mmCIF file of C-alpha atoms (C1' of nucleotides) in Angstrom:
data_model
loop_
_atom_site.group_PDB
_atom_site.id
_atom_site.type_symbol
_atom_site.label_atom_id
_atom_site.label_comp_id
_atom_site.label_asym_id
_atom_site.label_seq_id
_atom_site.Cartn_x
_atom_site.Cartn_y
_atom_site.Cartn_z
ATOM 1 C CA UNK A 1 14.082 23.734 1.969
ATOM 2 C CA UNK A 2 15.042 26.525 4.493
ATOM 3 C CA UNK A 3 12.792 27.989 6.629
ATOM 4 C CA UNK A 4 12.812 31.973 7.639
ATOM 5 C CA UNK A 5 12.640 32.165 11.765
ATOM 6 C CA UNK A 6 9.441 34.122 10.365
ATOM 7 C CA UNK A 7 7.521 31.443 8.761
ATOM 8 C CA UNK A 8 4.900 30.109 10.870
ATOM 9 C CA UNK A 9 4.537 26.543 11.080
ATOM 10 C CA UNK A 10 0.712 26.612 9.147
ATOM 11 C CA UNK A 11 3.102 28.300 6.497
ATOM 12 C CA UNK A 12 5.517 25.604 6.494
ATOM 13 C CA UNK A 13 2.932 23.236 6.322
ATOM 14 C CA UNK A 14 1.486 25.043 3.430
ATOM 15 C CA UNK A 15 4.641 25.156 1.538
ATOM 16 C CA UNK A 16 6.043 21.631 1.827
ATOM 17 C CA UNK A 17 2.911 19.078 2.257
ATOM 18 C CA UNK A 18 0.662 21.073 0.823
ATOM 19 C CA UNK A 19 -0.931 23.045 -2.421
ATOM 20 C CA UNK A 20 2.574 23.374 -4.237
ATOM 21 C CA UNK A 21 2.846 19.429 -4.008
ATOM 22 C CA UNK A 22 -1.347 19.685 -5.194
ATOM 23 C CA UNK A 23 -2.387 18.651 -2.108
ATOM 24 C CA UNK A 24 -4.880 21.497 -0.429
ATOM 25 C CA UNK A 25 -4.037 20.677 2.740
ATOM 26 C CA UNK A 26 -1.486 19.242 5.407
ATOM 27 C CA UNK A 27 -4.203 16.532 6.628
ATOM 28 C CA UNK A 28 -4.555 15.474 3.183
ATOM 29 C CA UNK A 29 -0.924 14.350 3.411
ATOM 30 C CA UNK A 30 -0.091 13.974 7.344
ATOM 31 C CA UNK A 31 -1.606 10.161 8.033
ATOM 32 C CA UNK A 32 -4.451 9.849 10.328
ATOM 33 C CA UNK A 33 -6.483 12.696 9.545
ATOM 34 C CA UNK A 34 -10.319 12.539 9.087
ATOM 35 C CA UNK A 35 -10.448 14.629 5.801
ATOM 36 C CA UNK A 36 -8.797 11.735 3.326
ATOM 37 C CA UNK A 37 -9.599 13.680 -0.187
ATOM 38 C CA UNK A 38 -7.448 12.617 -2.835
ATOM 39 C CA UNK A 39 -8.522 15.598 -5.797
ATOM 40 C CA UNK A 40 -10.336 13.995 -8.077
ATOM 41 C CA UNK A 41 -8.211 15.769 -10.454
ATOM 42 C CA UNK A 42 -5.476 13.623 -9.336
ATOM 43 C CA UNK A 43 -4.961 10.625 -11.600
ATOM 44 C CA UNK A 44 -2.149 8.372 -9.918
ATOM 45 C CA UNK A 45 -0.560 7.861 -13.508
ATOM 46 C CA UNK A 46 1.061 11.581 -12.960
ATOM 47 C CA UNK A 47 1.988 10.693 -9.532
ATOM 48 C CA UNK A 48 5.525 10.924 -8.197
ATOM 49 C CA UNK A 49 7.238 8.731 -6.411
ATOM 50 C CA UNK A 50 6.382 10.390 -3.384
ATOM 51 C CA UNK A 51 2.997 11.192 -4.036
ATOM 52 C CA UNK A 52 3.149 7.237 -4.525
ATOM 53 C CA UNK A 53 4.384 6.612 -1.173
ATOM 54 C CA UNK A 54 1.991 9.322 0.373
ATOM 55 C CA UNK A 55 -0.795 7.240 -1.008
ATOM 56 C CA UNK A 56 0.931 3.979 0.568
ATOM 57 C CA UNK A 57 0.951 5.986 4.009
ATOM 58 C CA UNK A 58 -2.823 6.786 3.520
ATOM 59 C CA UNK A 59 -4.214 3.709 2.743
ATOM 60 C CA UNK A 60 -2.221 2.251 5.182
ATOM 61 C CA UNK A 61 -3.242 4.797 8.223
ATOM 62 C CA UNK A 62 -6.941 4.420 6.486
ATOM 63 C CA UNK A 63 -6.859 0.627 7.828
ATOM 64 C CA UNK A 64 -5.117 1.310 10.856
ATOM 65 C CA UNK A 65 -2.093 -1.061 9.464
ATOM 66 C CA UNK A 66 1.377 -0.372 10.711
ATOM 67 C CA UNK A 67 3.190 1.251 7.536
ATOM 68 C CA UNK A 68 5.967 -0.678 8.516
ATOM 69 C CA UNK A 69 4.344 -3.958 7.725
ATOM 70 C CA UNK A 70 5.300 -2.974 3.682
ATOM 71 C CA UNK A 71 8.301 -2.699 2.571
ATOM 72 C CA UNK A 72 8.101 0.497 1.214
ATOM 73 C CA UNK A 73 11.259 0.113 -1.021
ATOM 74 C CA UNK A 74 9.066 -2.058 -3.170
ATOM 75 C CA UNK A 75 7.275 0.863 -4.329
ATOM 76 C CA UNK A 76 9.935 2.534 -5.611
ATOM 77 C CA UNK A 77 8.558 4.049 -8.370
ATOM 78 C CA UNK A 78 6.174 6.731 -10.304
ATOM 79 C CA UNK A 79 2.601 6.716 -10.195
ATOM 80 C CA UNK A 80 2.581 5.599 -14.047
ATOM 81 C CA UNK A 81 4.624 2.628 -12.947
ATOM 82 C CA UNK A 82 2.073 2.022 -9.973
ATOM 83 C CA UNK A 83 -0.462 2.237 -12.239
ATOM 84 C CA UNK A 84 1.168 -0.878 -14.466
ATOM 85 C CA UNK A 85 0.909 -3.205 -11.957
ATOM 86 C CA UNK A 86 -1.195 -6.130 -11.526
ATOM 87 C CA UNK A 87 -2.885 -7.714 -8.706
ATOM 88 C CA UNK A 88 -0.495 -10.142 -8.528
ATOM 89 C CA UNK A 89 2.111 -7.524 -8.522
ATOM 90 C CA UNK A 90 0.570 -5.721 -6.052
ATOM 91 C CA UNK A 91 0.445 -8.866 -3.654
ATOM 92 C CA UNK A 92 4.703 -9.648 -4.642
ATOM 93 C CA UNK A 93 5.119 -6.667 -3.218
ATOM 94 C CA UNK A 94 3.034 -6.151 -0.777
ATOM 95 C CA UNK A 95 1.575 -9.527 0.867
ATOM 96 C CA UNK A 96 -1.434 -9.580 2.306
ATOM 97 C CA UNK A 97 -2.172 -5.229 2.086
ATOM 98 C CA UNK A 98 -1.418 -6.041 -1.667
ATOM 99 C CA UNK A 99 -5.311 -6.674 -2.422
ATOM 100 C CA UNK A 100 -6.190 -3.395 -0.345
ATOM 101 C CA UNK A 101 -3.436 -1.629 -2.351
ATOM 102 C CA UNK A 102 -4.770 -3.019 -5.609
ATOM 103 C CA UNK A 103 -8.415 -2.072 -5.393
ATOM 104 C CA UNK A 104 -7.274 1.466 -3.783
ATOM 105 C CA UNK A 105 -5.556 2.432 -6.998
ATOM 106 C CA UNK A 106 -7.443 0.593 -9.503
ATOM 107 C CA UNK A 107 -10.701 2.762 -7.717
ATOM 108 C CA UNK A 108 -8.291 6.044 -8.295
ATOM 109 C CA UNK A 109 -7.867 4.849 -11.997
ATOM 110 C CA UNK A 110 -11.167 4.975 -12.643
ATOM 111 C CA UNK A 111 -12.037 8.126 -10.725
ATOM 112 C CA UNK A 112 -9.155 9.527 -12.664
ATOM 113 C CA UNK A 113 -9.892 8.231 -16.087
ATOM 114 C CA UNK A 114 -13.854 9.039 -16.238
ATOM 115 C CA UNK A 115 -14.117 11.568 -13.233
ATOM 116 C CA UNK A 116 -16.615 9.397 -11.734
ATOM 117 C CA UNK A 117 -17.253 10.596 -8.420
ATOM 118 C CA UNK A 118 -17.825 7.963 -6.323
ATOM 119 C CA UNK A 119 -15.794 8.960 -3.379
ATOM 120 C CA UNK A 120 -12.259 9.388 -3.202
ATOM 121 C CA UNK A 121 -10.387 6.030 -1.807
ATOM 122 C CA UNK A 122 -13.494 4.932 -1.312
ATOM 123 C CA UNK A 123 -12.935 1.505 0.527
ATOM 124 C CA UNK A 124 -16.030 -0.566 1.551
ATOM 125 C CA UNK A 125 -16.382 -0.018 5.454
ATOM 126 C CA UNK A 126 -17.175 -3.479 6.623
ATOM 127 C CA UNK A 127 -14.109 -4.709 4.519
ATOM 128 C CA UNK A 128 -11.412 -5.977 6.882
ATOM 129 C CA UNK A 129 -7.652 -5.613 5.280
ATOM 130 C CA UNK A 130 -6.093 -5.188 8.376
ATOM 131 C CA UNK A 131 -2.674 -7.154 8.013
ATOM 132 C CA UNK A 132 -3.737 -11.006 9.363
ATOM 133 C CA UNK A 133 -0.075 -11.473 11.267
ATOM 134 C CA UNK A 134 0.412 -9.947 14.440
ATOM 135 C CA UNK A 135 3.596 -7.997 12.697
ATOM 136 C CA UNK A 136 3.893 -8.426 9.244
ATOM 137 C CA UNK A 137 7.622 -7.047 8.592
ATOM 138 C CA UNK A 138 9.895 -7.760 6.429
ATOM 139 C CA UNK A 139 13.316 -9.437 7.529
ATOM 140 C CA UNK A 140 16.134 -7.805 5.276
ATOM 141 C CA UNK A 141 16.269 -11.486 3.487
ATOM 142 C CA UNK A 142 12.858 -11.300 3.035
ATOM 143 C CA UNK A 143 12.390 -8.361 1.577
ATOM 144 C CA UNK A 144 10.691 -8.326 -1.905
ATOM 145 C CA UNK A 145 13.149 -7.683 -4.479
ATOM 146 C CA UNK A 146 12.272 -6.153 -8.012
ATOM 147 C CA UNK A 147 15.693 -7.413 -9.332
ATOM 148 C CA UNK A 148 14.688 -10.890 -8.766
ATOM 149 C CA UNK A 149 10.943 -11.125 -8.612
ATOM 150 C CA UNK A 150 10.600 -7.876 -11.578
ATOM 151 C CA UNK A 151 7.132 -6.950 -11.882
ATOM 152 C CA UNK A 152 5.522 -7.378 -14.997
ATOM 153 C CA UNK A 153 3.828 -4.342 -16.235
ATOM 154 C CA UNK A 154 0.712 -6.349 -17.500
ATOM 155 C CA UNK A 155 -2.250 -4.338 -15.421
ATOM 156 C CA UNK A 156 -4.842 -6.784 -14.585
ATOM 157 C CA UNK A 157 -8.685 -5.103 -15.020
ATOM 158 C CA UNK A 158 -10.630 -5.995 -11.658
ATOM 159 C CA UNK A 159 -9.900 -9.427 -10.146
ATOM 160 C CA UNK A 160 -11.806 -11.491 -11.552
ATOM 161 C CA UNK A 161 -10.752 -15.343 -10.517
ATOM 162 C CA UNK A 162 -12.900 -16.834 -7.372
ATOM 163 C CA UNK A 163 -9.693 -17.026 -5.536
ATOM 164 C CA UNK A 164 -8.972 -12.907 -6.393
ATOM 165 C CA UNK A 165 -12.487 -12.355 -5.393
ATOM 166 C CA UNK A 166 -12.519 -14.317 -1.714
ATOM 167 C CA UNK A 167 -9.675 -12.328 -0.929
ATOM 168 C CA UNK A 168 -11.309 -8.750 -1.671
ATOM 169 C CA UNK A 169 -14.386 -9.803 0.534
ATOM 170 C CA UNK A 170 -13.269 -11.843 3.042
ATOM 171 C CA UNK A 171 -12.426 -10.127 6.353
ATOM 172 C CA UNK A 172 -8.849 -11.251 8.019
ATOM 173 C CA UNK A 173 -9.602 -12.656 11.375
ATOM 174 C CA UNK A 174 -6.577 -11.206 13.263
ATOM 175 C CA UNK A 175 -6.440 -7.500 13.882
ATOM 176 C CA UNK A 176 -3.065 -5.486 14.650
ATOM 177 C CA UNK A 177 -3.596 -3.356 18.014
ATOM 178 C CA UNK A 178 -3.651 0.224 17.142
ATOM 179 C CA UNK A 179 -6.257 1.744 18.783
ATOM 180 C CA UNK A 180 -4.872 5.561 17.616
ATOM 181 C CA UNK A 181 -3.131 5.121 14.236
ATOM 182 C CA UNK A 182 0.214 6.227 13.387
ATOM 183 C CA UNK A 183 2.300 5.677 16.397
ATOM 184 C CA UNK A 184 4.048 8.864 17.523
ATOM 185 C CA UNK A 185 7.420 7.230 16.504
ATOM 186 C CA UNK A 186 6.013 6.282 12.722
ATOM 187 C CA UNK A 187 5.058 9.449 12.453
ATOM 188 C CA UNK A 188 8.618 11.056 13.784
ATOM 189 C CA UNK A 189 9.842 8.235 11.498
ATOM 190 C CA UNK A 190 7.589 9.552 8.277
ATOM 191 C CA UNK A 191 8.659 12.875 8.609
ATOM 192 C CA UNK A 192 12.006 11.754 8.241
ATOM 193 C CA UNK A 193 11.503 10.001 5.199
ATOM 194 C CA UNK A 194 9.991 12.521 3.641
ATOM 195 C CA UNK A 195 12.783 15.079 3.279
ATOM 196 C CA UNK A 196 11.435 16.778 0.201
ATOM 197 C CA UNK A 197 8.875 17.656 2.237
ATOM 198 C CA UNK A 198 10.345 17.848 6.057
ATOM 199 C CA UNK A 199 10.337 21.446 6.418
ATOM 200 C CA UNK A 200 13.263 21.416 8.506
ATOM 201 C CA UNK A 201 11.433 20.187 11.609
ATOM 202 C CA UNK A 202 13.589 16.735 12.276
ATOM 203 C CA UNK A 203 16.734 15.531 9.992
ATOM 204 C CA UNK A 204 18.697 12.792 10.191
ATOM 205 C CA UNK A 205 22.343 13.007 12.551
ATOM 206 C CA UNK A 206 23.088 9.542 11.360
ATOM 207 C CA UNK A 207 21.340 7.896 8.752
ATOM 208 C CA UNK A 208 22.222 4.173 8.813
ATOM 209 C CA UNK A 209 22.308 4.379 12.638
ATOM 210 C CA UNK A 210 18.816 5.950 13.276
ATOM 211 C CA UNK A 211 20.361 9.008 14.913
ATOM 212 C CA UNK A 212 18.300 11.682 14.518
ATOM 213 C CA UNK A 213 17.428 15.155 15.814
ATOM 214 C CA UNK A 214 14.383 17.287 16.414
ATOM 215 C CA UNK A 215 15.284 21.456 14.835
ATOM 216 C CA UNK A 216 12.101 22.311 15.187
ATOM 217 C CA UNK A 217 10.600 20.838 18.586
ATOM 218 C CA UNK A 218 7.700 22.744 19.362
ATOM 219 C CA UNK A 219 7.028 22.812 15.746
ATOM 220 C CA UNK A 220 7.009 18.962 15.221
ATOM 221 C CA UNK A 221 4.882 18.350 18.706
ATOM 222 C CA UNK A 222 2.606 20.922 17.369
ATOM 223 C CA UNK A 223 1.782 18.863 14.298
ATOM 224 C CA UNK A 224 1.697 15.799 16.272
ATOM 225 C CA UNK A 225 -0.737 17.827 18.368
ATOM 226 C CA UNK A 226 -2.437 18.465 15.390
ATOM 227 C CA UNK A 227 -2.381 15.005 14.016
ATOM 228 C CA UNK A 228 -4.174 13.593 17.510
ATOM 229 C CA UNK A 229 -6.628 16.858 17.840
ATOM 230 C CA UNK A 230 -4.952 17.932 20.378
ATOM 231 C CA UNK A 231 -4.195 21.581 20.874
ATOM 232 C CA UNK A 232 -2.486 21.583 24.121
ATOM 233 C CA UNK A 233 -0.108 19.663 22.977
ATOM 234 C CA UNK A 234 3.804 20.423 23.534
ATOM 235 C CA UNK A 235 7.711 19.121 23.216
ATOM 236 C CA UNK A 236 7.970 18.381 26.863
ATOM 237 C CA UNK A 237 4.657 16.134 26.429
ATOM 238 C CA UNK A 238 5.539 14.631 23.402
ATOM 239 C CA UNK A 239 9.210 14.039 24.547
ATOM 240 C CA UNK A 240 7.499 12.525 27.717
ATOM 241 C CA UNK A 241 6.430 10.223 25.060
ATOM 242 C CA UNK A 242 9.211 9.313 23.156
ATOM 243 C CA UNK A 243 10.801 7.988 26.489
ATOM 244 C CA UNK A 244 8.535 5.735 27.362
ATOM 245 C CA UNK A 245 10.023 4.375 23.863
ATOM 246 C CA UNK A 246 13.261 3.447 25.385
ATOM 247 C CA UNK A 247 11.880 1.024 27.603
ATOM 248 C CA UNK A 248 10.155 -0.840 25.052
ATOM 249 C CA UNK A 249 13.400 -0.295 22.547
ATOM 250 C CA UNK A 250 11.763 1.580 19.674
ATOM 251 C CA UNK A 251 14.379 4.058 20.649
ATOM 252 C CA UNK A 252 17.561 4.221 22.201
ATOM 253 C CA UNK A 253 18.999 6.743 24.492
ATOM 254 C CA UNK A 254 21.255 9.350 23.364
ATOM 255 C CA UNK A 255 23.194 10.683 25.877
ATOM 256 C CA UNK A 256 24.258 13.903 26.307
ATOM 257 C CA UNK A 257 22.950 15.377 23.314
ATOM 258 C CA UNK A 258 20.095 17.834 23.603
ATOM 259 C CA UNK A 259 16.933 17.405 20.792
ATOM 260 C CA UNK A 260 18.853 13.927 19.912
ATOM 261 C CA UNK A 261 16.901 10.280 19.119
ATOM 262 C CA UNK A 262 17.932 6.752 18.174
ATOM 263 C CA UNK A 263 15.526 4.228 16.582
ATOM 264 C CA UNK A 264 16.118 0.668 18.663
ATOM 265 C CA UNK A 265 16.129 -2.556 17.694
ATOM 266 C CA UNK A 266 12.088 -2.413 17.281
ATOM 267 C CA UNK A 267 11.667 0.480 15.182
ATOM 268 C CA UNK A 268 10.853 -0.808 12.119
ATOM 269 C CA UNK A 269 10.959 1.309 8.561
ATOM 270 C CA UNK A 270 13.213 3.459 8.780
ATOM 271 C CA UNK A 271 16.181 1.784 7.466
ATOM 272 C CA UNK A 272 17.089 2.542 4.280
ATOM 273 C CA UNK A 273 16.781 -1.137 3.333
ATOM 274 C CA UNK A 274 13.504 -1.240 4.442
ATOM 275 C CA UNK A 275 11.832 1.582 3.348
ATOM 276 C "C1'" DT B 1 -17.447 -3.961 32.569
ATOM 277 C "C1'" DC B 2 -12.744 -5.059 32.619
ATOM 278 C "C1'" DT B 3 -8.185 -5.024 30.814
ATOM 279 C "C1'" DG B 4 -4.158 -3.724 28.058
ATOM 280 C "C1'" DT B 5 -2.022 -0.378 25.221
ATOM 281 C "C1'" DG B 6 -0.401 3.967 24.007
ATOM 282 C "C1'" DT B 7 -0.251 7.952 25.025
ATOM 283 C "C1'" DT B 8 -1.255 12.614 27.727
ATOM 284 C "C1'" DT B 9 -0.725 15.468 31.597
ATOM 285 C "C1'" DC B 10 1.543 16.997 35.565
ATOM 286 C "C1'" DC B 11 5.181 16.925 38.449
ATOM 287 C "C1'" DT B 12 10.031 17.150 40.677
ATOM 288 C "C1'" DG B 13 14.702 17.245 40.186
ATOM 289 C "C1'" DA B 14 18.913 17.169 37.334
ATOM 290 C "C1'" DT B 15 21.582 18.816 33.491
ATOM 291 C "C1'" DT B 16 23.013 21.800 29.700
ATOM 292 C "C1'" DT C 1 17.655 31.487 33.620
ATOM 293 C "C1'" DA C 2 15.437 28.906 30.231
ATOM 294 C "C1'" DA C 3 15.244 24.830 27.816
ATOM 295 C "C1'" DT C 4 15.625 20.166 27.943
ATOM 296 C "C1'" DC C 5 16.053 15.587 29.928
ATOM 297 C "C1'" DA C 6 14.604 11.796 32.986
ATOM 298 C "C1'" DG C 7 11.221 9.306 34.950
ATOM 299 C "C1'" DG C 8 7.221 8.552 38.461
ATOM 300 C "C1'" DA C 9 2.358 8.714 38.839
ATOM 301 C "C1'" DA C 10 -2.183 9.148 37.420
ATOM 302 C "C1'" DA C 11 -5.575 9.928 33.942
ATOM 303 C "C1'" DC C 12 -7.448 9.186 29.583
ATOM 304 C "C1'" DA C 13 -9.223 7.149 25.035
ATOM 305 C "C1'" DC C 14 -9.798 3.321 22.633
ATOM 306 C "C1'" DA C 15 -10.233 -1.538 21.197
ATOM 307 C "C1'" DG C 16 -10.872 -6.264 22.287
#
DNA sequence: TCTGTGTTTCCTGATT
DNA sequence: TAATCAGGAAACACAG
């Protein structure tokens, strides 16, 4: 998509995460915004796959659970093919966020299929599903892998077993710190793997290396700034930001180069491999 | 209340 | 000259 010098950013917004991709608004799609309304028109069996993985970033950033903790790859597909799973699929692929996963889309089936409205992703408060490993990623060997594991398209109806049941209700003890959300750098790192809908604010320099490059900075810290309430905010604060990164290796400097990132070694998710 | 984390804000100086 | 980069310092919000 190409973007007229013109276009403000709301505009941007408004043409590439929101109402042409049915979604009435850039919060509804941007994790870690209060107003979390899927349409209750919506039925995840017409999703695509990025509407898929925009629900995966939701639920996720509902919970507070670092996206990166699923391998996104594993969710590879349509909504109708999301829809097919079962529970036990949903745990395959997803480990322990596989229950929250589950009941999040079987409650979107049913709002979808009788109109019911109960709430959209309407996930019981006092339930805990934040990830219980202080970083659940996934090693590239350990990555979940369709071709060998495939998932069987039998759709299980609402756990029912004791042992499905104890782990819907019972809170997981250990709780990831993320007192804010999305992380500045998953976010940077969402926008890049979203380039349908990237309005030409950050694209990739070089992919398999992590290089990548901001064409739109005040744009992108604007959204940030919008992400975080935060009207003030600006590229030299949110660059500010991104290099306290280096010292904790989530990014790398690039030197010389103006506008230019590198994901380090503890940037997870936005390999290819590990999407 | 204290502490740690992850920014946010402001600043100065250097570089492009 | 403006934009950006680099990094120090302090403040802030939040969760545990």
């Amino acid at each position: 998509m190409s973007v007229t010098p013109s276009t403000t950013l709301d505009s941007q917004l408004t043409a590439t995460w929101g109402p042409a991709n049915s979604y009435p608004d850039v919060s509804l799609v941007m994790p870690g915004y209060t107003s979390r309304i899927w349409p209750h028109d919506s039925q995840p069996q017409f999703w695509s796959k990025y509407q898929v993985w925009e629900w995966l970033q939701q639920v996720m950033d509902m919970h507070q659970i670092d996206a990166s903790s699923i391998p996104f790859q594993n969710f590879d597909m349509d909504g109708h093919q999301l829809c097919s799973l079962s529970y036990q699929d949903f745990i395959r692929a997803a480990g322990s966020v596989g229950p929250m996963l589950f009941h999040s889309i079987t409650e979107l089936k049913w709002n979808g299929q009788y109109h019911v409205e109960i709430g959209p992703l309407e996930l019981k408060p006092d339930l805990d599903y934040s990830c219980p490993f202080p970083d659940v990623s996934y090693p590239p060997g350990e990555i979940y892998d369709p071709s060998i594991h495939p998932l069987a398209p039998d759709a299980s109806p609402i756990p029912s077993s004791p042992e499905i049941k104890r782990s819907f209700s019972r809170p997981h003890q250990v709780k990831k710190h993320n007192p804010r959300g999305t992380h500045l750098w998953e976010f940077i790192r969402d926008i890049l793997l979203n380039p349908e809908r990237n309005p030409g604010l950050i694209k990739w320099e070089d992919r398999t290396e992590g290089v990548f490059r901001f064409l739109k900075s005040e744009a992108v810290a604007q959204l940030w700034g919008k992400k975080k309430n935060n009207s003030s905010m600006t590229y030299e604060k949110l660059s500010r930001a991104m290099r306290y990164y280096y010292k904790r290796e989530i990014l790398e400097r690039v030197d010389g180069r103006r506008l230019v990132y590198k994901f380090g070694r503890n940037a997870r998710g936005w390999r290819e491999s590990e999407k």
